[in-house]
PDB file of C-alpha atoms and ligand atoms in Angstrom:
ATOM      1  CA  UNK A 183       7.475  16.021   0.418  1.00  0.00           C
ATOM      2  CA  UNK A 184       6.081  13.104   2.466  1.00  0.00           C
ATOM      3  CA  UNK A 185       7.039   9.516   1.731  1.00  0.00           C
ATOM      4  CA  UNK A 186       3.451   8.791   0.548  1.00  0.00           C
ATOM      5  CA  UNK A 187       3.741  11.517  -2.096  1.00  0.00           C
ATOM      6  CA  UNK A 188       7.122  10.110  -3.092  1.00  0.00           C
ATOM      7  CA  UNK A 189       5.510   6.777  -3.808  1.00  0.00           C
ATOM      8  CA  UNK A 190       2.554   8.313  -5.708  1.00  0.00           C
ATOM      9  CA  UNK A 191       4.891  10.168  -8.037  1.00  0.00           C
ATOM     10  CA  UNK A 192       8.399   8.639  -7.976  1.00  0.00           C
ATOM     11  CA  UNK A 193      10.225  11.662  -9.346  1.00  0.00           C
ATOM     12  CA  UNK A 194      13.568  10.391  -8.125  1.00  0.00           C
ATOM     13  CA  UNK A 195      13.154   7.236 -10.236  1.00  0.00           C
ATOM     14  CA  UNK A 196      12.462   9.302 -13.338  1.00  0.00           C
ATOM     15  CA  UNK A 197      15.599  11.318 -12.612  1.00  0.00           C
ATOM     16  CA  UNK A 198      17.706   8.172 -12.238  1.00  0.00           C
ATOM     17  CA  UNK A 199      16.141   6.687 -15.352  1.00  0.00           C
ATOM     18  CA  UNK A 200      17.144   9.742 -17.364  1.00  0.00           C
ATOM     19  CA  UNK A 201      20.604  10.104 -15.844  1.00  0.00           C
ATOM     20  CA  UNK A 202      22.516   8.842 -18.865  1.00  0.00           C
ATOM     21  CA  UNK A 203      20.410  10.931 -21.259  1.00  0.00           C
ATOM     22  CA  UNK A 204      21.535  14.028 -19.368  1.00  0.00           C
ATOM     23  CA  UNK A 205      25.184  12.925 -19.559  1.00  0.00           C
ATOM     24  CA  UNK A 206      24.915  12.302 -23.280  1.00  0.00           C
ATOM     25  CA  UNK A 207      23.428  15.744 -23.982  1.00  0.00           C
ATOM     26  CA  UNK A 208      26.354  17.406 -22.201  1.00  0.00           C
ATOM     27  CA  UNK A 209      28.920  15.139 -23.934  1.00  0.00           C
ATOM     28  CA  UNK A 210      27.374  15.795 -27.359  1.00  0.00           C
ATOM     29  CA  UNK A 211      27.298  19.569 -26.958  1.00  0.00           C
ATOM     30  CA  UNK A 212      30.959  19.431 -25.858  1.00  0.00           C
ATOM     31  CA  UNK A 213      31.989  17.121 -28.668  1.00  0.00           C
ATOM     32  CA  UNK A 214      30.313  19.244 -31.343  1.00  0.00           C
ATOM     33  CA  UNK A 215      32.018  22.363 -29.991  1.00  0.00           C
ATOM     34  CA  UNK A 216      28.881  24.299 -28.964  1.00  0.00           C
ATOM     35  CA  UNK A 217      30.485  25.822 -25.846  1.00  0.00           C
ATOM     36  CA  UNK A 218      33.729  26.704 -27.677  1.00  0.00           C
ATOM     37  CA  UNK A 219      31.828  28.458 -30.449  1.00  0.00           C
ATOM     38  CA  UNK A 220      29.701  30.451 -27.993  1.00  0.00           C
ATOM     39  CA  UNK A 221      32.819  31.471 -26.054  1.00  0.00           C
ATOM     40  CA  UNK A 222      34.487  32.775 -29.215  1.00  0.00           C
ATOM     41  CA  UNK A 223      31.411  34.490 -30.676  1.00  0.00           C
ATOM     42  CA  UNK A 224      30.929  38.191 -30.044  1.00  0.00           C
ATOM     43  CA  UNK A 225      27.440  37.715 -28.631  1.00  0.00           C
ATOM     44  CA  UNK A 226      24.592  35.182 -28.384  1.00  0.00           C
ATOM     45  CA  UNK A 227      23.917  33.137 -31.533  1.00  0.00           C
ATOM     46  CA  UNK A 228      20.777  31.726 -33.129  1.00  0.00           C
ATOM     47  CA  UNK A 229      20.342  27.989 -33.428  1.00  0.00           C
ATOM     48  CA  UNK A 230      20.609  28.202 -37.247  1.00  0.00           C
ATOM     49  CA  UNK A 231      23.915  30.090 -37.016  1.00  0.00           C
ATOM     50  CA  UNK A 232      25.321  27.535 -34.568  1.00  0.00           C
ATOM     51  CA  UNK A 233      24.157  24.621 -36.745  1.00  0.00           C
ATOM     52  CA  UNK A 234      25.752  26.177 -39.811  1.00  0.00           C
ATOM     53  CA  UNK A 235      29.064  26.946 -38.114  1.00  0.00           C
ATOM     54  CA  UNK A 236      29.277  23.445 -36.589  1.00  0.00           C
ATOM     55  CA  UNK A 237      28.023  21.613 -39.681  1.00  0.00           C
ATOM     56  CA  UNK A 238      24.986  19.943 -38.080  1.00  0.00           C
ATOM     57  CA  UNK A 239      21.300  19.707 -38.942  1.00  0.00           C
ATOM     58  CA  UNK A 240      19.260  22.753 -37.899  1.00  0.00           C
ATOM     59  CA  UNK A 241      16.539  20.609 -36.297  1.00  0.00           C
ATOM     60  CA  UNK A 242      18.952  18.484 -34.246  1.00  0.00           C
ATOM     61  CA  UNK A 243      20.927  21.495 -33.064  1.00  0.00           C
ATOM     62  CA  UNK A 244      17.842  23.430 -31.981  1.00  0.00           C
ATOM     63  CA  UNK A 245      16.722  20.555 -29.784  1.00  0.00           C
ATOM     64  CA  UNK A 246      20.199  20.037 -28.355  1.00  0.00           C
ATOM     65  CA  UNK A 247      20.484  23.749 -27.492  1.00  0.00           C
ATOM     66  CA  UNK A 248      17.062  23.822 -25.848  1.00  0.00           C
ATOM     67  CA  UNK A 249      17.940  20.747 -23.778  1.00  0.00           C
ATOM     68  CA  UNK A 250      21.182  22.470 -22.719  1.00  0.00           C
ATOM     69  CA  UNK A 251      19.093  25.461 -21.613  1.00  0.00           C
ATOM     70  CA  UNK A 252      16.927  23.065 -19.573  1.00  0.00           C
ATOM     71  CA  UNK A 253      20.095  21.693 -17.964  1.00  0.00           C
ATOM     72  CA  UNK A 254      21.335  25.252 -17.248  1.00  0.00           C
ATOM     73  CA  UNK A 255      24.392  24.687 -19.432  1.00  0.00           C
ATOM     74  CA  UNK A 256      23.205  27.467 -21.776  1.00  0.00           C
ATOM     75  CA  UNK A 257      21.146  30.627 -21.394  1.00  0.00           C
ATOM     76  CA  UNK A 258      18.637  31.864 -23.974  1.00  0.00           C
ATOM     77  CA  UNK A 259      17.304  35.291 -24.953  1.00  0.00           C
ATOM     78  CA  UNK A 260      14.099  35.642 -26.933  1.00  0.00           C
ATOM     79  CA  UNK A 261      14.391  38.361 -29.593  1.00  0.00           C
ATOM     80  CA  UNK A 262      11.956  39.301 -32.349  1.00  0.00           C
ATOM     81  CA  UNK A 263      14.078  37.205 -34.783  1.00  0.00           C
ATOM     82  CA  UNK A 264      13.857  34.176 -32.472  1.00  0.00           C
ATOM     83  CA  UNK A 265      15.952  32.489 -29.746  1.00  0.00           C
ATOM     84  CA  UNK A 266      19.616  33.435 -29.162  1.00  0.00           C
ATOM     85  CA  UNK A 267      21.850  31.168 -27.077  1.00  0.00           C
ATOM     86  CA  UNK A 268      24.845  31.956 -24.856  1.00  0.00           C
ATOM     87  CA  UNK A 269      27.075  30.041 -22.439  1.00  0.00           C
ATOM     88  CA  UNK A 270      26.433  30.132 -18.716  1.00  0.00           C
ATOM     89  CA  UNK A 271      29.350  30.904 -16.362  1.00  0.00           C
ATOM     90  CA  UNK A 272      29.567  27.198 -15.556  1.00  0.00           C
ATOM     91  CA  UNK A 273      29.978  26.246 -19.223  1.00  0.00           C
ATOM     92  CA  UNK A 274      32.528  28.980 -19.921  1.00  0.00           C
ATOM     93  CA  UNK A 275      34.611  27.813 -16.987  1.00  0.00           C
ATOM     94  CA  UNK A 276      34.376  24.018 -17.301  1.00  0.00           C
ATOM     95  CA  UNK A 277      33.016  22.994 -20.709  1.00  0.00           C
ATOM     96  CA  UNK A 278      35.128  25.054 -23.104  1.00  0.00           C
ATOM     97  CA  UNK A 279      38.384  23.503 -24.289  1.00  0.00           C
ATOM     98  CA  UNK A 280      40.518  26.590 -23.705  1.00  0.00           C
ATOM     99  CA  UNK A 281      39.596  27.241 -20.062  1.00  0.00           C
ATOM    100  CA  UNK A 282      42.343  26.375 -17.510  1.00  0.00           C
ATOM    101  CA  UNK A 283      39.650  24.482 -15.575  1.00  0.00           C
ATOM    102  CA  UNK A 284      38.274  22.708 -18.649  1.00  0.00           C
ATOM    103  CA  UNK A 285      36.679  19.299 -18.026  1.00  0.00           C
ATOM    104  CA  UNK A 286      36.429  18.660 -21.766  1.00  0.00           C
ATOM    105  CA  UNK A 287      38.916  15.767 -21.863  1.00  0.00           C
ATOM    106  CA  UNK A 288      37.387  14.121 -18.828  1.00  0.00           C
ATOM    107  CA  UNK A 289      33.929  14.316 -20.408  1.00  0.00           C
ATOM    108  CA  UNK A 290      35.218  12.918 -23.706  1.00  0.00           C
ATOM    109  CA  UNK A 291      36.864   9.970 -21.905  1.00  0.00           C
ATOM    110  CA  UNK A 292      33.507   9.295 -20.217  1.00  0.00           C
ATOM    111  CA  UNK A 293      31.667   9.568 -23.520  1.00  0.00           C
ATOM    112  CA  UNK A 294      34.031   7.516 -25.672  1.00  0.00           C
ATOM    113  CA  UNK A 295      35.325   4.881 -23.254  1.00  0.00           C
ATOM    114  CA  UNK A 296      33.503   4.637 -19.926  1.00  0.00           C
ATOM    115  CA  UNK A 297      30.055   4.904 -21.516  1.00  0.00           C
ATOM    116  CA  UNK A 298      30.794   1.870 -23.714  1.00  0.00           C
ATOM    117  CA  UNK A 299      32.066  -0.189 -20.765  1.00  0.00           C
ATOM    118  CA  UNK A 300      28.961   0.626 -18.694  1.00  0.00           C
ATOM    119  CA  UNK A 301      26.795  -1.006 -21.317  1.00  0.00           C
ATOM    120  CA  UNK A 302      28.078  -4.223 -19.713  1.00  0.00           C
ATOM    121  CA  UNK A 303      27.496  -3.315 -16.065  1.00  0.00           C
ATOM    122  CA  UNK A 304      25.126  -6.263 -15.532  1.00  0.00           C
ATOM    123  CA  UNK A 305      27.775  -8.646 -16.885  1.00  0.00           C
ATOM    124  CA  UNK A 306      30.407  -7.026 -14.665  1.00  0.00           C
ATOM    125  CA  UNK A 307      28.279  -7.638 -11.573  1.00  0.00           C
ATOM    126  CA  UNK A 308      27.572 -11.224 -12.688  1.00  0.00           C
ATOM    127  CA  UNK A 309      31.222 -11.979 -13.470  1.00  0.00           C
ATOM    128  CA  UNK A 310      32.830  -9.812 -10.771  1.00  0.00           C
ATOM    129  CA  UNK A 311      35.365  -8.479 -13.240  1.00  0.00           C
ATOM    130  CA  UNK A 312      35.984  -5.824 -15.837  1.00  0.00           C
ATOM    131  CA  UNK A 313      34.201  -5.985 -19.180  1.00  0.00           C
ATOM    132  CA  UNK A 314      36.901  -4.628 -21.424  1.00  0.00           C
ATOM    133  CA  UNK A 315      36.886  -7.653 -23.718  1.00  0.00           C
ATOM    134  CA  UNK A 316      33.102  -7.539 -24.179  1.00  0.00           C
ATOM    135  CA  UNK A 317      33.057  -3.766 -24.665  1.00  0.00           C
ATOM    136  CA  UNK A 318      35.946  -3.537 -27.110  1.00  0.00           C
ATOM    137  CA  UNK A 319      36.304  -7.055 -28.495  1.00  0.00           C
ATOM    138  CA  UNK A 320      40.033  -7.016 -27.727  1.00  0.00           C
ATOM    139  CA  UNK A 321      41.742  -9.023 -25.053  1.00  0.00           C
ATOM    140  CA  UNK A 322      43.189  -6.881 -22.267  1.00  0.00           C
ATOM    141  CA  UNK A 323      46.325  -8.588 -21.015  1.00  0.00           C
ATOM    142  CA  UNK A 324      46.733  -6.110 -18.204  1.00  0.00           C
ATOM    143  CA  UNK A 325      45.130  -3.028 -16.807  1.00  0.00           C
ATOM    144  CA  UNK A 326      46.856  -0.701 -19.271  1.00  0.00           C
ATOM    145  CA  UNK A 327      44.690  -2.329 -21.936  1.00  0.00           C
ATOM    146  CA  UNK A 328      41.536  -1.870 -19.896  1.00  0.00           C
ATOM    147  CA  UNK A 329      42.031   1.846 -19.286  1.00  0.00           C
ATOM    148  CA  UNK A 330      43.093   2.769 -22.799  1.00  0.00           C
ATOM    149  CA  UNK A 331      43.159   0.931 -26.127  1.00  0.00           C
ATOM    150  CA  UNK A 332      45.789   3.025 -27.856  1.00  0.00           C
ATOM    151  CA  UNK A 333      48.378   5.669 -27.171  1.00  0.00           C
ATOM    152  CA  UNK A 334      45.904   8.289 -28.359  1.00  0.00           C
ATOM    153  CA  UNK A 335      43.312   7.067 -25.853  1.00  0.00           C
ATOM    154  CA  UNK A 336      45.957   6.998 -23.100  1.00  0.00           C
ATOM    155  CA  UNK A 337      46.694  10.669 -23.765  1.00  0.00           C
ATOM    156  CA  UNK A 338      42.955  11.465 -23.573  1.00  0.00           C
ATOM    157  CA  UNK A 339      42.786   9.532 -20.298  1.00  0.00           C
ATOM    158  CA  UNK A 340      45.741  11.493 -18.879  1.00  0.00           C
ATOM    159  CA  UNK A 341      44.225  14.823 -19.975  1.00  0.00           C
ATOM    160  CA  UNK A 342      40.995  13.716 -18.307  1.00  0.00           C
ATOM    161  CA  UNK A 343      42.785  12.946 -15.034  1.00  0.00           C
ATOM    162  CA  UNK A 344      44.523  16.328 -15.193  1.00  0.00           C
ATOM    163  CA  UNK A 345      41.177  18.060 -15.728  1.00  0.00           C
ATOM    164  CA  UNK A 346      39.835  16.822 -12.378  1.00  0.00           C
ATOM    165  CA  UNK A 347      43.206  17.438 -10.738  1.00  0.00           C
ATOM    166  CA  UNK A 348      42.987  21.108 -11.807  1.00  0.00           C
ATOM    167  CA  UNK A 349      39.928  21.385  -9.532  1.00  0.00           C
ATOM    168  CA  UNK A 350      40.885  19.084  -6.619  1.00  0.00           C
ATOM    169  CA  UNK A 351      44.710  18.879  -6.593  1.00  0.00           C
ATOM    170  CA  UNK A 352      45.456  21.968  -4.515  1.00  0.00           C
ATOM    171  CA  UNK A 353      43.312  20.829  -1.550  1.00  0.00           C
ATOM    172  CA  UNK A 354      44.828  17.353  -1.539  1.00  0.00           C
ATOM    173  CA  UNK A 355      48.410  18.603  -1.530  1.00  0.00           C
ATOM    174  CA  UNK A 356      47.589  21.154   1.194  1.00  0.00           C
ATOM    175  CA  UNK A 357      45.953  18.501   3.411  1.00  0.00           C
ATOM    176  CA  UNK A 358      49.255  17.706   5.191  1.00  0.00           C
ATOM    177  CA  UNK A 359      52.404  19.693   5.887  1.00  0.00           C
ATOM    178  CA  UNK A 360      54.825  17.957   3.520  1.00  0.00           C
ATOM    179  CA  UNK A 361      57.673  20.458   3.982  1.00  0.00           C
ATOM    180  CA  UNK A 362      59.823  17.913   5.876  1.00  0.00           C
ATOM    181  CA  UNK A 363      60.009  15.647   2.812  1.00  0.00           C
ATOM    182  CA  UNK A 364      62.774  16.763   0.478  1.00  0.00           C
ATOM    183  CA  UNK A 365      62.850  14.052  -2.192  1.00  0.00           C
ATOM    184  CA  UNK A 366      59.305  13.372  -3.408  1.00  0.00           C
ATOM    185  CA  UNK A 367      58.460  10.727  -6.003  1.00  0.00           C
ATOM    186  CA  UNK A 368      55.100  10.775  -7.812  1.00  0.00           C
ATOM    187  CA  UNK A 369      54.614   7.120  -8.710  1.00  0.00           C
ATOM    188  CA  UNK A 370      53.706   6.289 -12.313  1.00  0.00           C
ATOM    189  CA  UNK A 371      54.833   4.079 -15.165  1.00  0.00           C
ATOM    190  CA  UNK A 372      55.088   0.337 -14.569  1.00  0.00           C
ATOM    191  CA  UNK A 373      55.861   0.314 -10.867  1.00  0.00           C
ATOM    192  CA  UNK A 374      55.213  -3.439 -10.502  1.00  0.00           C
ATOM    193  CA  UNK A 375      58.144  -4.263 -12.800  1.00  0.00           C
ATOM    194  CA  UNK A 376      60.489  -1.269 -12.595  1.00  0.00           C
ATOM    195  CA  UNK A 377      62.708  -0.571  -9.591  1.00  0.00           C
ATOM    196  CA  UNK A 378      61.461   2.193  -7.291  1.00  0.00           C
ATOM    197  CA  UNK A 379      64.068   4.881  -6.495  1.00  0.00           C
ATOM    198  CA  UNK A 380      64.853   5.926  -2.926  1.00  0.00           C
ATOM    199  CA  UNK A 381      62.844   8.934  -1.734  1.00  0.00           C
ATOM    200  CA  UNK A 382      61.436  10.630   1.388  1.00  0.00           C
ATOM    201  CA  UNK A 383      57.859  10.652   0.180  1.00  0.00           C
ATOM    202  CA  UNK A 384      55.987   8.611  -2.425  1.00  0.00           C
ATOM    203  CA  UNK A 385      52.750   9.984  -3.827  1.00  0.00           C
ATOM    204  CA  UNK A 386      50.299   7.346  -5.027  1.00  0.00           C
ATOM    205  CA  UNK A 387      47.549   9.396  -6.627  1.00  0.00           C
ATOM    206  CA  UNK A 388      44.601   7.393  -7.952  1.00  0.00           C
ATOM    207  CA  UNK A 389      46.773   4.277  -8.147  1.00  0.00           C
ATOM    208  CA  UNK A 390      45.626   1.852  -5.428  1.00  0.00           C
ATOM    209  CA  UNK A 391      41.953   2.088  -6.448  1.00  0.00           C
ATOM    210  CA  UNK A 392      42.904   0.383  -9.743  1.00  0.00           C
ATOM    211  CA  UNK A 393      44.069  -2.754  -7.949  1.00  0.00           C
ATOM    212  CA  UNK A 394      42.838  -5.650  -5.801  1.00  0.00           C
ATOM    213  CA  UNK A 395      44.164  -5.865  -2.218  1.00  0.00           C
ATOM    214  CA  UNK A 396      46.967  -8.368  -2.980  1.00  0.00           C
ATOM    215  CA  UNK A 397      48.441  -6.130  -5.710  1.00  0.00           C
ATOM    216  CA  UNK A 398      48.129  -3.039  -3.460  1.00  0.00           C
ATOM    217  CA  UNK A 399      50.036  -4.835  -0.697  1.00  0.00           C
ATOM    218  CA  UNK A 400      52.706  -5.972  -3.139  1.00  0.00           C
ATOM    219  CA  UNK A 401      53.200  -2.382  -4.332  1.00  0.00           C
ATOM    220  CA  UNK A 402      53.160  -0.840  -0.842  1.00  0.00           C
ATOM    221  CA  UNK A 403      55.709  -3.406   0.413  1.00  0.00           C
ATOM    222  CA  UNK A 404      57.990  -2.527  -2.512  1.00  0.00           C
ATOM    223  CA  UNK A 405      57.647   1.186  -1.689  1.00  0.00           C
ATOM    224  CA  UNK A 406      58.287   0.575   2.003  1.00  0.00           C
ATOM    225  CA  UNK A 407      61.528  -1.159   1.128  1.00  0.00           C
ATOM    226  CA  UNK A 408      62.712   1.762  -1.055  1.00  0.00           C
ATOM    227  CA  UNK A 409      61.507   4.484   1.347  1.00  0.00           C
ATOM    228  CA  UNK A 410      64.081   6.331   3.501  1.00  0.00           C
ATOM    229  CA  UNK A 411      63.632   5.853   7.274  1.00  0.00           C
ATOM    230  CA  UNK A 412      61.295   8.575   8.556  1.00  0.00           C
ATOM    231  CA  UNK A 413      59.864   8.940   5.060  1.00  0.00           C
ATOM    232  CA  UNK A 414      56.311   8.237   4.064  1.00  0.00           C
ATOM    233  CA  UNK A 415      53.656   7.496   1.508  1.00  0.00           C
ATOM    234  CA  UNK A 416      50.793   9.807   0.548  1.00  0.00           C
ATOM    235  CA  UNK A 417      47.693   8.158  -0.904  1.00  0.00           C
ATOM    236  CA  UNK A 418      45.339  10.333  -2.927  1.00  0.00           C
ATOM    237  CA  UNK A 419      41.996   8.612  -3.369  1.00  0.00           C
ATOM    238  CA  UNK A 420      38.285   9.280  -3.114  1.00  0.00           C
ATOM    239  CA  UNK A 421      37.135   7.788   0.196  1.00  0.00           C
ATOM    240  CA  UNK A 422      33.978   5.834   0.960  1.00  0.00           C
ATOM    241  CA  UNK A 423      32.238   6.443   4.292  1.00  0.00           C
ATOM    242  CA  UNK A 424      33.215   3.815   6.847  1.00  0.00           C
ATOM    243  CA  UNK A 425      29.731   2.230   6.599  1.00  0.00           C
ATOM    244  CA  UNK A 426      29.854   2.480   2.765  1.00  0.00           C
ATOM    245  CA  UNK A 427      26.591   4.476   2.640  1.00  0.00           C
ATOM    246  CA  UNK A 428      28.208   7.144   0.455  1.00  0.00           C
ATOM    247  CA  UNK A 429      29.325   9.515  -0.902  1.00  0.00           C
ATOM    248  CA  UNK A 430      27.419   8.631  -4.061  1.00  0.00           C
ATOM    249  CA  UNK A 431      30.234   9.867  -6.377  1.00  0.00           C
ATOM    250  CA  UNK A 432      32.638   7.453  -4.702  1.00  0.00           C
ATOM    251  CA  UNK A 433      30.130   4.609  -4.950  1.00  0.00           C
ATOM    252  CA  UNK A 434      29.767   5.341  -8.675  1.00  0.00           C
ATOM    253  CA  UNK A 435      33.553   5.342  -9.114  1.00  0.00           C
ATOM    254  CA  UNK A 436      33.749   2.033  -7.291  1.00  0.00           C
ATOM    255  CA  UNK A 437      31.245   0.554  -9.754  1.00  0.00           C
ATOM    256  CA  UNK A 438      33.398   1.949 -12.530  1.00  0.00           C
ATOM    257  CA  UNK A 439      36.436   0.178 -11.114  1.00  0.00           C
ATOM    258  CA  UNK A 440      34.440  -3.051 -11.356  1.00  0.00           C
ATOM    259  CA  UNK A 441      33.523  -2.440 -15.003  1.00  0.00           C
ATOM    260  CA  UNK A 442      36.854  -1.076 -16.146  1.00  0.00           C
ATOM    261  CA  UNK A 443      39.688  -2.060 -13.829  1.00  0.00           C
ATOM    262  CA  UNK A 444      40.690  -4.577 -11.152  1.00  0.00           C
ATOM    263  CA  UNK A 445      40.234  -2.503  -8.021  1.00  0.00           C
ATOM    264  CA  UNK A 446      37.601  -0.652  -6.010  1.00  0.00           C
ATOM    265  CA  UNK A 447      37.165   2.488  -3.918  1.00  0.00           C
ATOM    266  CA  UNK A 448      37.845   1.946  -0.221  1.00  0.00           C
ATOM    267  CA  UNK A 449      37.093   3.321   3.244  1.00  0.00           C
ATOM    268  CA  UNK A 450      39.777   5.029   5.399  1.00  0.00           C
ATOM    269  CA  UNK A 451      39.978   1.838   7.496  1.00  0.00           C
ATOM    270  CA  UNK A 452      40.537  -0.319   4.416  1.00  0.00           C
ATOM    271  CA  UNK A 453      43.407   1.901   3.223  1.00  0.00           C
ATOM    272  CA  UNK A 454      44.846   2.003   6.752  1.00  0.00           C
ATOM    273  CA  UNK A 455      44.839  -1.804   6.854  1.00  0.00           C
ATOM    274  CA  UNK A 456      46.728  -2.000   3.544  1.00  0.00           C
ATOM    275  CA  UNK A 457      49.312   0.508   4.807  1.00  0.00           C
ATOM    276  CA  UNK A 458      49.689  -1.270   8.134  1.00  0.00           C
ATOM    277  CA  UNK A 459      50.158  -4.617   6.390  1.00  0.00           C
ATOM    278  CA  UNK A 460      53.080  -3.035   4.491  1.00  0.00           C
ATOM    279  CA  UNK A 461      54.564  -1.800   7.819  1.00  0.00           C
ATOM    280  CA  UNK A 462      53.668   1.884   7.467  1.00  0.00           C
ATOM    281  CA  UNK A 463      52.778   3.575  10.791  1.00  0.00           C
ATOM    282  CA  UNK A 464      51.215   6.782  12.196  1.00  0.00           C
ATOM    283  CA  UNK A 465      48.516   6.708   9.546  1.00  0.00           C
ATOM    284  CA  UNK A 466      46.521   9.949   9.234  1.00  0.00           C
ATOM    285  CA  UNK A 467      43.453  10.534   7.089  1.00  0.00           C
ATOM    286  CA  UNK A 468      42.376  13.995   5.863  1.00  0.00           C
ATOM    287  CA  UNK A 469      39.079  14.503   4.065  1.00  0.00           C
ATOM    288  CA  UNK A 470      39.111  17.588   1.862  1.00  0.00           C
ATOM    289  CA  UNK A 471      35.350  17.925   1.363  1.00  0.00           C
ATOM    290  CA  UNK A 472      35.939  17.630  -2.389  1.00  0.00           C
ATOM    291  CA  UNK A 473      36.334  14.580  -4.582  1.00  0.00           C
ATOM    292  CA  UNK A 474      39.815  13.454  -3.500  1.00  0.00           C
ATOM    293  CA  UNK A 475      41.121  12.883   0.013  1.00  0.00           C
ATOM    294  CA  UNK A 476      44.586  12.235   1.422  1.00  0.00           C
ATOM    295  CA  UNK A 477      46.075   9.506   3.634  1.00  0.00           C
ATOM    296  CA  UNK A 478      49.614   9.743   4.978  1.00  0.00           C
ATOM    297  CA  UNK A 479      51.592   6.802   6.377  1.00  0.00           C
ATOM    298  CA  UNK A 480      55.159   6.926   7.804  1.00  0.00           C
ATOM    299  CA  UNK A 481      58.022   4.433   7.725  1.00  0.00           C
TER     300      UNK A 481
HETATM  301  C1  LIG B 894      44.588   6.333 -12.786  1.00  0.00           C
HETATM  302  S1  LIG B 894      46.215   6.645 -13.374  1.00  0.00           S
HETATM  303  C2  LIG B 894      46.786   7.817 -12.174  1.00  0.00           C
HETATM  304  C3  LIG B 894      47.849   8.738 -12.709  1.00  0.00           C
HETATM  305  C4  LIG B 894      48.308   9.892 -11.791  1.00  0.00           C
HETATM  306  N1  LIG B 894      48.913   9.416 -10.574  1.00  0.00           N
HETATM  307  C5  LIG B 894      47.169  10.841 -11.503  1.00  0.00           C
HETATM  308  O1  LIG B 894      46.649  10.888 -10.386  1.00  0.00           O
HETATM  309  O2  LIG B 894      46.774  11.558 -12.421  1.00  0.00           O
HETATM  310  C6  LIG B 894      46.999   5.129 -12.980  1.00  0.00           C
HETATM  311  C7  LIG B 894      48.477   5.070 -13.333  1.00  0.00           C
HETATM  312  O3  LIG B 894      48.977   3.777 -12.969  1.00  0.00           O
HETATM  313  C8  LIG B 894      50.101   3.491 -13.780  1.00  0.00           C
HETATM  314  N2  LIG B 894      50.225   2.023 -13.979  1.00  0.00           N
HETATM  315  C9  LIG B 894      51.245   1.255 -13.567  1.00  0.00           C
HETATM  316  N3  LIG B 894      51.103  -0.014 -13.907  1.00  0.00           N
HETATM  317  C10 LIG B 894      49.939  -0.070 -14.588  1.00  0.00           C
HETATM  318  C11 LIG B 894      49.256  -1.120 -15.260  1.00  0.00           C
HETATM  319  N4  LIG B 894      49.720  -2.357 -15.295  1.00  0.00           N
HETATM  320  N5  LIG B 894      48.115  -0.805 -15.850  1.00  0.00           N
HETATM  321  C12 LIG B 894      47.646   0.470 -15.833  1.00  0.00           C
HETATM  322  N6  LIG B 894      48.241   1.504 -15.221  1.00  0.00           N
HETATM  323  C13 LIG B 894      49.383   1.233 -14.618  1.00  0.00           C
HETATM  324  C14 LIG B 894      49.910   4.232 -15.090  1.00  0.00           C
HETATM  325  O4  LIG B 894      51.107   4.912 -15.358  1.00  0.00           O
HETATM  326  C15 LIG B 894      48.759   5.196 -14.817  1.00  0.00           C
HETATM  327  O5  LIG B 894      49.206   6.494 -15.050  1.00  0.00           O
END
């Protein structure tokens, strides 16, 4: 398609405009249990049967199911009695609760928490800070409050993180030969306040992106002090291109850090600078080709 045609009919703008409608259709079908029901059912089901089993209106469910067919999240068979819906392979694998690769909790965290925060994206850009107070009307004293409002929400958040990890974790851990490190510490909890135990390797998975540079340096310096000589630190983060032109998923996550947290997504050079400032050396970066990448620094 030439650029003139693009301007005559700006299809890409329509797609962007409708982006959140697409997300909401997928979230709603997940939340109502459409994919779970179709996984459990013996065969394809009619829209009326699905509506009855899930306790929804027949008219709303029919439209939701048809939209899911349009999005290739469901398949449909036309029989003499009408339309019968079934899951696609993609939905069976990722959108049902019981699948080992289920993204259900991640989607629900997006739908129930992130979606509300993004209502205030314009304010976040204006203010340069997260919009937790505007979105939830509660003061967030620290980042714990911004990521989850209650213990229940924290558990949903953790399940959501695990859901993505079930797809990307293996590649990240295989990125470097870690066999030389015997005592490995996966950093969590309140590492700014609590002492950090001595170890050969510290894993900081999706931690530094939550924080501004000064906090990252504070944490890395604390880890460097606790780290055994010859030990190291493994950062697991989604990396921006050096010129920040992409990848788009990472750019979106960086916007989300603005709306919801205190940090941002960074380039390999930016992470290397943070590690160097904390006295880590021999920094190596491995891109996995998936969402999360790995950076190793040595003491
Ligand atoms: C995005 S999660 C990453 C969890 C885990 N490493 C993973 O990859 O699934 C960020 C973690 O930072 C920890 N953390 C430490 N101090 C925090 C604070 N003040 N606010 C929020 N999270 C904090 C929490 O334990 C939380 O699990």
